[in-house]
PDB file of C-alpha atoms and ligand atoms in Angstrom:
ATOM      1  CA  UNK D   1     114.274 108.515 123.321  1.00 59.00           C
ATOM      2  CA  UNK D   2     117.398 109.133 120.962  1.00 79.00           C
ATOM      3  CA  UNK D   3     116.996 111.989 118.808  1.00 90.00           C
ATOM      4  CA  UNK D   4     114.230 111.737 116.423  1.00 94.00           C
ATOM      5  CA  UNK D   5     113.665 111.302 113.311  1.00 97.00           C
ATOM      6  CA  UNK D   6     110.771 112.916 111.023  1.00 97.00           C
ATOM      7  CA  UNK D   7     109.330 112.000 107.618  1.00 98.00           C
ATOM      8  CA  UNK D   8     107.058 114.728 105.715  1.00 98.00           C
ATOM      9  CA  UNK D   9     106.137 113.199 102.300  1.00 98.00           C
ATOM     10  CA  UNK D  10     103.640 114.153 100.086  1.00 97.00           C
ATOM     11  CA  UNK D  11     103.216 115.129  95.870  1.00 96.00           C
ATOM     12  CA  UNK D  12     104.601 118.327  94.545  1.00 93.00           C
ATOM     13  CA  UNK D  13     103.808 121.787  95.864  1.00 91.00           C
ATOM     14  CA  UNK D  14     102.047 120.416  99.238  1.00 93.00           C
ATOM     15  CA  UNK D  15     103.797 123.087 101.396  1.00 91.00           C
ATOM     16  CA  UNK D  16     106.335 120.292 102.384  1.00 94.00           C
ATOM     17  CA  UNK D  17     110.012 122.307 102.796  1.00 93.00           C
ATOM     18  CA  UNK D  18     108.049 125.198 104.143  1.00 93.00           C
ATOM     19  CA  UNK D  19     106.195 123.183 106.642  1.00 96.00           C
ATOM     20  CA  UNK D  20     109.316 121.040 107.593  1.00 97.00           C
ATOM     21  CA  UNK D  21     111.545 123.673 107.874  1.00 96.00           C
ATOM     22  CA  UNK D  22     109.260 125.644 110.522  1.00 97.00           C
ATOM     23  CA  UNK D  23     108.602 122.084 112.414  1.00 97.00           C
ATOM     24  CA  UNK D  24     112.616 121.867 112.420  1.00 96.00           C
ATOM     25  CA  UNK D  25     113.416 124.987 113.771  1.00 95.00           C
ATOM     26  CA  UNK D  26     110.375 124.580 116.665  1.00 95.00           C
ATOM     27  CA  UNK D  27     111.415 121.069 117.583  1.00 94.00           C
ATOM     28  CA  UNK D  28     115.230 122.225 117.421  1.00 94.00           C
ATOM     29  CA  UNK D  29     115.845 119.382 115.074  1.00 96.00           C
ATOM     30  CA  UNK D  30     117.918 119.531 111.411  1.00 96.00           C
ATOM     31  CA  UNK D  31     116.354 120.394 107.608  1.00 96.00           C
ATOM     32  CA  UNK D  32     117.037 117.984 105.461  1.00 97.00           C
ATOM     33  CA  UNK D  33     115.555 118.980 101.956  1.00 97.00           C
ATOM     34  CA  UNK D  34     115.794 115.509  99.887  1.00 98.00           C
ATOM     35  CA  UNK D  35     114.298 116.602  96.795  1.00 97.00           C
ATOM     36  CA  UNK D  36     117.365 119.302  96.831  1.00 97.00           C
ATOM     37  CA  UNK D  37     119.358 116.373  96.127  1.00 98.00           C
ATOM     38  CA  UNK D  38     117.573 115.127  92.918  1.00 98.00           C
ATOM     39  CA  UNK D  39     117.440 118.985  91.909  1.00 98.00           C
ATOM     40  CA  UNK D  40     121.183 119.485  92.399  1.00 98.00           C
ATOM     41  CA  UNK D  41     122.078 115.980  90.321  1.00 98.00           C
ATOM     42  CA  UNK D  42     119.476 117.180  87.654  1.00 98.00           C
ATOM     43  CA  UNK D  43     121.315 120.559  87.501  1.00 98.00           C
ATOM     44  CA  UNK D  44     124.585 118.983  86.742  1.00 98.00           C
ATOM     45  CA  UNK D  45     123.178 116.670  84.158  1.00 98.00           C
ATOM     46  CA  UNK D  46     121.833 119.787  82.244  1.00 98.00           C
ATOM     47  CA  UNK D  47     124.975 122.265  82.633  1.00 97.00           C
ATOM     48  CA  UNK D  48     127.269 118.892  81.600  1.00 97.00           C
ATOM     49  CA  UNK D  49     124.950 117.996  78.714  1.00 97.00           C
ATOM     50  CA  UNK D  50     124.145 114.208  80.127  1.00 97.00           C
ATOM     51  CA  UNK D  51     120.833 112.511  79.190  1.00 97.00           C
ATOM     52  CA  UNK D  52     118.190 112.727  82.189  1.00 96.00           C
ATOM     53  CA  UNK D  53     117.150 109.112  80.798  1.00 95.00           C
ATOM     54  CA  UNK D  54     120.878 107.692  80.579  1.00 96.00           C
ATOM     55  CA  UNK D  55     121.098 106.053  83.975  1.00 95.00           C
ATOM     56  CA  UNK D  56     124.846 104.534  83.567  1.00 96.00           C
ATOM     57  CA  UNK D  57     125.889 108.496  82.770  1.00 97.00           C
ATOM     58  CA  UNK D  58     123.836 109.507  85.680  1.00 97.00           C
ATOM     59  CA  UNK D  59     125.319 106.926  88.037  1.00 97.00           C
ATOM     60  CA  UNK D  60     128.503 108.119  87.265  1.00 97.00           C
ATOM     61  CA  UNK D  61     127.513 111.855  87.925  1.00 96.00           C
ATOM     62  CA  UNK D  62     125.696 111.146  91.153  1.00 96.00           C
ATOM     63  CA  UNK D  63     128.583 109.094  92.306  1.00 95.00           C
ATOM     64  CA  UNK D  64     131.215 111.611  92.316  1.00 94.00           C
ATOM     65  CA  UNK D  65     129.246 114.760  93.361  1.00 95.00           C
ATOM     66  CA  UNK D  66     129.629 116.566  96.264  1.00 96.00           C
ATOM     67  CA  UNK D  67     126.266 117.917  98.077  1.00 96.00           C
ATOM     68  CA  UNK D  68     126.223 119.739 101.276  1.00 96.00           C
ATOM     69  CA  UNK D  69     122.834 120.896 102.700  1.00 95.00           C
ATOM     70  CA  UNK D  70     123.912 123.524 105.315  1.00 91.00           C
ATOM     71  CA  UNK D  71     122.330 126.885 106.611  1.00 88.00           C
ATOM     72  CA  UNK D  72     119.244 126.407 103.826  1.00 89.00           C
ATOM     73  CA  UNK D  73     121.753 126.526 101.326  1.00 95.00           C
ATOM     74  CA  UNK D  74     122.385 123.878  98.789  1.00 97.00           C
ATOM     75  CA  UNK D  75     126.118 123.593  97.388  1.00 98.00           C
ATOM     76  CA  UNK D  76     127.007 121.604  94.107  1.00 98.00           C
ATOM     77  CA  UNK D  77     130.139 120.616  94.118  1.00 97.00           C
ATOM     78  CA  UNK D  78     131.233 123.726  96.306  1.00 97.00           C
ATOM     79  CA  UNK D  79     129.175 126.082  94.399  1.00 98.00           C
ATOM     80  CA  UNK D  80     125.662 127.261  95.770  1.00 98.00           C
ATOM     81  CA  UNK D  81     123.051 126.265  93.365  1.00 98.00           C
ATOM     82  CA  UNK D  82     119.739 127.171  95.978  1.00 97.00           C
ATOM     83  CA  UNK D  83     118.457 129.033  93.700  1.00 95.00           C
ATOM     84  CA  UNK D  84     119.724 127.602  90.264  1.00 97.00           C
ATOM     85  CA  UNK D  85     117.810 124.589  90.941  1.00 97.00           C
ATOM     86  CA  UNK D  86     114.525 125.890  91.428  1.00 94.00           C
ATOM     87  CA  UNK D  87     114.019 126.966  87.852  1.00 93.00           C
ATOM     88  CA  UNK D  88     111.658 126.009  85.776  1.00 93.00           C
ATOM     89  CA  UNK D  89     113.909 123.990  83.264  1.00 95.00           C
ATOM     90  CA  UNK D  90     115.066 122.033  86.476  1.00 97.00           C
ATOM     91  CA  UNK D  91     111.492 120.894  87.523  1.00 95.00           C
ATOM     92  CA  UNK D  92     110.684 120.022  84.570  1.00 95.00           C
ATOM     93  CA  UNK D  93     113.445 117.253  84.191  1.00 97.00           C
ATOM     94  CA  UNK D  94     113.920 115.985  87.778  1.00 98.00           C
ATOM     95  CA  UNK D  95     111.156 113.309  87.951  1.00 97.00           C
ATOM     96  CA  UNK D  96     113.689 111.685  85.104  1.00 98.00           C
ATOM     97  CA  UNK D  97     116.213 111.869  87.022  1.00 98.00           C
ATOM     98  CA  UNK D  98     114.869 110.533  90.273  1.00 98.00           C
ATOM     99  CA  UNK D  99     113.101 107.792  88.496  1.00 97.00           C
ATOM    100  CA  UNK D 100     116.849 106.149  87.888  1.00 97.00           C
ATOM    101  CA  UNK D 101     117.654 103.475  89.972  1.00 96.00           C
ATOM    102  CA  UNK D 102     121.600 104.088  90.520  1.00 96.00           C
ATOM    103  CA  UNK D 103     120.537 107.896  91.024  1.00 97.00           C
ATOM    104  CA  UNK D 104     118.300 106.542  94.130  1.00 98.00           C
ATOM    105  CA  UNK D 105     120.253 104.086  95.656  1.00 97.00           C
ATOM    106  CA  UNK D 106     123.252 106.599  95.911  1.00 98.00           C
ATOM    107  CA  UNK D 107     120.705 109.683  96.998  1.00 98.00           C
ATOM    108  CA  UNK D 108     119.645 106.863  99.665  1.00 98.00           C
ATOM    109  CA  UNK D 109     123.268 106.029 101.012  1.00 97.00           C
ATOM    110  CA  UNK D 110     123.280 109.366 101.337  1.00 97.00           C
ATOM    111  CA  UNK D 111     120.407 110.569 103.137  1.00 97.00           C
ATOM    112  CA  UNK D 112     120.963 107.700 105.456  1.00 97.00           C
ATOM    113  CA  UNK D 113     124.359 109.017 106.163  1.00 96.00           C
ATOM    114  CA  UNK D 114     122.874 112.631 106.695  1.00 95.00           C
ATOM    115  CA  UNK D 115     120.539 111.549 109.435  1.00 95.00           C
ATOM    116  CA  UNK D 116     123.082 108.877 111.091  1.00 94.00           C
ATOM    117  CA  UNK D 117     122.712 110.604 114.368  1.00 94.00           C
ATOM    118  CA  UNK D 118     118.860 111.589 114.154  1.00 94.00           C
ATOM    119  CA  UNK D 119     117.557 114.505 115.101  1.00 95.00           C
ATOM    120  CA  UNK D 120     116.296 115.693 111.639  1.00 97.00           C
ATOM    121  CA  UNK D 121     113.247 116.449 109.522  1.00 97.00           C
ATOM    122  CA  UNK D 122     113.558 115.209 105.930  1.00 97.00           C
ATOM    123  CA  UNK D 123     110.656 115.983 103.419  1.00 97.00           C
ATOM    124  CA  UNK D 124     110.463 113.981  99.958  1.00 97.00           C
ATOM    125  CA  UNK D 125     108.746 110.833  98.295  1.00 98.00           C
ATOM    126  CA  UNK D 126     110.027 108.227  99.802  1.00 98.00           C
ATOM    127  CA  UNK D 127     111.764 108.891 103.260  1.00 98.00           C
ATOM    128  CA  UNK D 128     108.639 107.328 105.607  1.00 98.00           C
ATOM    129  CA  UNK D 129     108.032 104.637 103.069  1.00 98.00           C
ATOM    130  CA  UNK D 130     111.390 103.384 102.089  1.00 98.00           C
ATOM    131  CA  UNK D 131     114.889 105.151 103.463  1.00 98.00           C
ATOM    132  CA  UNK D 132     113.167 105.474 106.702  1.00 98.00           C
ATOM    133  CA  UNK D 133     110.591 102.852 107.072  1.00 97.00           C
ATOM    134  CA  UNK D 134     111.030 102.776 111.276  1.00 96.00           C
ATOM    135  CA  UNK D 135     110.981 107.109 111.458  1.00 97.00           C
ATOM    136  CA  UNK D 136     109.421 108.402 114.937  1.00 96.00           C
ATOM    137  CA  UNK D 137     106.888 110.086 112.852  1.00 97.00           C
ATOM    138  CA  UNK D 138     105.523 109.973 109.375  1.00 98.00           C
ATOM    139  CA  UNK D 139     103.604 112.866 107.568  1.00 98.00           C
ATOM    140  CA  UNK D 140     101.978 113.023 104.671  1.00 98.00           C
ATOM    141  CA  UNK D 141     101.005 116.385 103.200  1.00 97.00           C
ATOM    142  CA  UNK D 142      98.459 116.698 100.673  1.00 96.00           C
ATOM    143  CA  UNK D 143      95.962 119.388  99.170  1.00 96.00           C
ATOM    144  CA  UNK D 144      94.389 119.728  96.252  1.00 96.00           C
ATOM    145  CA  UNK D 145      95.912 120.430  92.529  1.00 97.00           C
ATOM    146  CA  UNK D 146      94.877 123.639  92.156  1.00 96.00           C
ATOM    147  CA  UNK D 147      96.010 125.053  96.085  1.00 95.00           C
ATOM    148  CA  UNK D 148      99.012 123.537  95.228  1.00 96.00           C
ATOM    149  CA  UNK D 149      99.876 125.022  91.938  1.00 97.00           C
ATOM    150  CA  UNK D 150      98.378 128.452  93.249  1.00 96.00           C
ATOM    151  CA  UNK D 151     101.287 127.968  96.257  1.00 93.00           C
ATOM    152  CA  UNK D 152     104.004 127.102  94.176  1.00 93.00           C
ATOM    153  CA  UNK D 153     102.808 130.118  91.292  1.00 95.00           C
ATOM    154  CA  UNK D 154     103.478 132.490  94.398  1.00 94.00           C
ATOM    155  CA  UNK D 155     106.619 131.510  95.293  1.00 92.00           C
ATOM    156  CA  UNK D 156     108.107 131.301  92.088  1.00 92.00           C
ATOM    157  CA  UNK D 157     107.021 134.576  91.768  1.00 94.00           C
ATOM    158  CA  UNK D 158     108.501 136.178  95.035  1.00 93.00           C
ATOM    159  CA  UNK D 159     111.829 135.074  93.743  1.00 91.00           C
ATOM    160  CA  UNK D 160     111.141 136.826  90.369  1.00 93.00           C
ATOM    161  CA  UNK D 161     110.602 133.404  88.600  1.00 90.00           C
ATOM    162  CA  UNK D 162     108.170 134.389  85.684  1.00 91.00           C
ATOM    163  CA  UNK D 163     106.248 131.353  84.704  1.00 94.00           C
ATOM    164  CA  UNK D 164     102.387 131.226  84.160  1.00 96.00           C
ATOM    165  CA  UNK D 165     100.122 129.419  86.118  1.00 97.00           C
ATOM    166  CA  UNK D 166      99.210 126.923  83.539  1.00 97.00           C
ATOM    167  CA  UNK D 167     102.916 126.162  83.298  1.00 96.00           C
ATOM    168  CA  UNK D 168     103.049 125.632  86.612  1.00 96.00           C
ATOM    169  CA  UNK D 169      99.846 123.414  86.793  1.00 97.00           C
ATOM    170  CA  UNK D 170     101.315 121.172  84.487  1.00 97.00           C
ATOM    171  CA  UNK D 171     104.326 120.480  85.737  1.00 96.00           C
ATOM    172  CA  UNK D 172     103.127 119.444  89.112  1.00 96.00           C
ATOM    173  CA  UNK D 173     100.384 116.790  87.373  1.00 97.00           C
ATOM    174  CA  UNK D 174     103.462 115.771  85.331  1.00 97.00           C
ATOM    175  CA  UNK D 175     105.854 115.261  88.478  1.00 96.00           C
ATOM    176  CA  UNK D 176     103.035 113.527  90.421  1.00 96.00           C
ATOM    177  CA  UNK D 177     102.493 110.883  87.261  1.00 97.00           C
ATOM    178  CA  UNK D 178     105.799 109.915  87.159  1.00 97.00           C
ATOM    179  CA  UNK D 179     106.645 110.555  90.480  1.00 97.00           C
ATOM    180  CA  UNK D 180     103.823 107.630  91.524  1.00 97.00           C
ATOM    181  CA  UNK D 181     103.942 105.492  88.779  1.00 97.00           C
ATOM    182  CA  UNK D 182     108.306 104.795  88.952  1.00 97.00           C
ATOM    183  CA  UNK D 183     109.400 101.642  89.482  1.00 96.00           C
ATOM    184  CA  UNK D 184     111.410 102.116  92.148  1.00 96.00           C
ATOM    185  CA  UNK D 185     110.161 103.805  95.473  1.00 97.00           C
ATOM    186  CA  UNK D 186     106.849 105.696  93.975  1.00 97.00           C
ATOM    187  CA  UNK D 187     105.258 108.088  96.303  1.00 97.00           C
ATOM    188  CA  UNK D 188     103.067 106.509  98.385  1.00 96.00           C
ATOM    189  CA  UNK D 189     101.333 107.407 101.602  1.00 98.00           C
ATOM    190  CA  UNK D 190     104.418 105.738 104.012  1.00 98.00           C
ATOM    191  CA  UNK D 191     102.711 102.959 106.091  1.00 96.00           C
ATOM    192  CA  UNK D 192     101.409 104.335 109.554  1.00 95.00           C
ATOM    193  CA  UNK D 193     101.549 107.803 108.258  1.00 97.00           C
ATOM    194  CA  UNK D 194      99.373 111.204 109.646  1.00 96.00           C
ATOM    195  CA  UNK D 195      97.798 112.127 106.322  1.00 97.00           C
ATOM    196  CA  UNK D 196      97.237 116.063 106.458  1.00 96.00           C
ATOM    197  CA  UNK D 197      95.256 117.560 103.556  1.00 95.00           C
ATOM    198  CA  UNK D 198      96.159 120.944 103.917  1.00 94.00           C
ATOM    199  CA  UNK D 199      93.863 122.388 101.393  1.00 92.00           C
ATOM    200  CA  UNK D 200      92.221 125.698 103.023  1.00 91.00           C
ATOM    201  CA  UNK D 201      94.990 125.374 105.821  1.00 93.00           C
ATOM    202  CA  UNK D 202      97.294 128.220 106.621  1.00 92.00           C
ATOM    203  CA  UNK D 203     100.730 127.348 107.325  1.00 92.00           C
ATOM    204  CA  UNK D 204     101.094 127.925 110.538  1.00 95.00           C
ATOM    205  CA  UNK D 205      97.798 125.878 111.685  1.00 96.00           C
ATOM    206  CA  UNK D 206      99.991 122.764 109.789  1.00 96.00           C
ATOM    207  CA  UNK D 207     103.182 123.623 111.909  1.00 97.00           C
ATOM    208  CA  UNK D 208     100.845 123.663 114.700  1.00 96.00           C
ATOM    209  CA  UNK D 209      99.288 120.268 113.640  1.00 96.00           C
ATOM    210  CA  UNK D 210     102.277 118.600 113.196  1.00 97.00           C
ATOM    211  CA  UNK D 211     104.036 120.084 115.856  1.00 96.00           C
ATOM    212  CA  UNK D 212     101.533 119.026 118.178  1.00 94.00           C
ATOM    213  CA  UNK D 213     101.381 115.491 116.727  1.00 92.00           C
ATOM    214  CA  UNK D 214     104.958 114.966 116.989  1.00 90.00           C
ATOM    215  CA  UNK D 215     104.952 115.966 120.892  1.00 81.00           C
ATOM    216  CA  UNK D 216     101.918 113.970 122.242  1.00 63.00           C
ATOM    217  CA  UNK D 217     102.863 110.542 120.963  1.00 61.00           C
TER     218      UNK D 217
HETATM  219  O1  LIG X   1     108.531 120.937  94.008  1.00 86.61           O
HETATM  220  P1  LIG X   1     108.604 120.203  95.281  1.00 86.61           P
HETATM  221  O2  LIG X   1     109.232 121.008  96.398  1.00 86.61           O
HETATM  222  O3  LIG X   1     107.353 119.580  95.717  1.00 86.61           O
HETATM  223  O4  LIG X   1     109.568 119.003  94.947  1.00 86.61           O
HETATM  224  P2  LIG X   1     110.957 118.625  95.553  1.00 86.61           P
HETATM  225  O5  LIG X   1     110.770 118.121  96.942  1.00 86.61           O
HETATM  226  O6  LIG X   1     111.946 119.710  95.330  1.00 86.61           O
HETATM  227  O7  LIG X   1     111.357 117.345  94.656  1.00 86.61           O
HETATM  228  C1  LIG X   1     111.643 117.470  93.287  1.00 86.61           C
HETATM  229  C2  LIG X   1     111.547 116.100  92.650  1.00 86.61           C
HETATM  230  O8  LIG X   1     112.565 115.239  93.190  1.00 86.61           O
HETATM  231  C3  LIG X   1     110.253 115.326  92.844  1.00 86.61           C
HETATM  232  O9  LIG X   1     109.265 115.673  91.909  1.00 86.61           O
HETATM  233  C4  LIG X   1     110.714 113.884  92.700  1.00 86.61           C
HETATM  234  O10 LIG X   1     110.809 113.518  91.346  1.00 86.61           O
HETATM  235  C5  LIG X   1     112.106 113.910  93.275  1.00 86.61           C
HETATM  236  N1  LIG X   1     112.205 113.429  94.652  1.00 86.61           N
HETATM  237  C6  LIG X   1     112.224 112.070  94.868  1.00 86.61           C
HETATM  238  O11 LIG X   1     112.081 111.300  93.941  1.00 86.61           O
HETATM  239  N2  LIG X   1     112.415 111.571  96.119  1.00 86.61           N
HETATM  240  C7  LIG X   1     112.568 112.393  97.158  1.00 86.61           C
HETATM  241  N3  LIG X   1     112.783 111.879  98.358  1.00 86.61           N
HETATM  242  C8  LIG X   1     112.518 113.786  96.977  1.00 86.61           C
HETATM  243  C9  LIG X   1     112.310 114.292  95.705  1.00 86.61           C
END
């Protein structure tokens, strides 16, 4: 078999770039963090003062920016936004952003370009059900609201992100809503996708999981 090519999808906060990262570096395969993307165009909309609802701006944006996804890092244009774009004022406006149709159809191009020669994990919305609808293997990750705010709340907090957990509740119902109910490519459980609920899970019995599942097929 060519190199293959994984899809983890699943709603906010499910463990996905952890999970998908580990199942990268075990498999010896590539990270390819797609929602990094629609951070990294959401980042430039704020800092250059365009509407997250304007798609013609937005199209123009995402159609001259430069985004390299190498070593974990993200770089903007040259610059290294990793951890710029996990703030809090960045989450909350992304799901605007990657509700735009020019904004997906370029992110697409690209992440089809990215994975050209397989041999890469990609977590997201949409990569099982529509930019990679014949993948080797689909994942979906799930757990429950609250496990998933209570993961996210940690992390934040390890990098000395100071939000409450309310705040951070929110924003993942928020992100799910739209996220689902978009127009164009909702999250959706991918077509002849593993569903993992992951609630009560540690991460290394999902790396495991998936590892295993990705092996014996
Ligand atoms: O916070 P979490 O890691 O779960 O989200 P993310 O993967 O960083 O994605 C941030 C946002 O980008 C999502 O809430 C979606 O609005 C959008 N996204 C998308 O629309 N399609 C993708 N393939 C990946 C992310």
């Amino acid at each position: 078999m060519a190199l293959p090519v994984i899809t983890i999808d699943g709603p906010a906060g499910a463990g996905k770039s952890t999970v998908a990262k580990r199942v990268a570096t075990s498999l010896g395969l590539t990270y390819l963090d797609t929602g990094a993307m629609y951070r990294a165009v959401t980042l430039l909309a704020q800092r250059t003062g365009v509407d997250v609802n304007d798609d013609l701006l937005l199209k123009r944006l995402a159609e001259d920016i430069s985004l390299k996804l190498t070593g974990g890092r993200v770089y903007l244009n040259g610059e290294d936004v990793s951890e710029d774009i996990r703030k809090p004022e960045v989450s909350d406006k992304v799901s605007f952003v990657a509700r735009q149709r020019s904004v997906r159809e370029i992110m697409t191009k690209l992440q089809r370009e990215m994975a050209s020669n397989g041999g890469v994990v990609l977590d997201g919305r949409d990569m099982g059900s529509v930019v990679f609808p014949s993948a080797d293997y689909k994942i979906f990750l799930t757990a429950s609201v609250e496990e998933r705010a209570r993961r996210r709340h940690a992390e934040l907090e390890q990098k000395g992100i100071i939000v409450s957990f309310d705040e951070v509740k929110h924003n993942i119902i928020a992100r799910d809503k739209i996220d689902s109910e978009r127009e164009v490519a909702p999250l959706r459980v991918p077509e002849g996708a593993y569903i993992l609920d992951t609630t009560g899970l540690t991460i290394d019995e999902v790396v495991q999981e998936i590892v295993r599942k990705c092996r014996i097929d």
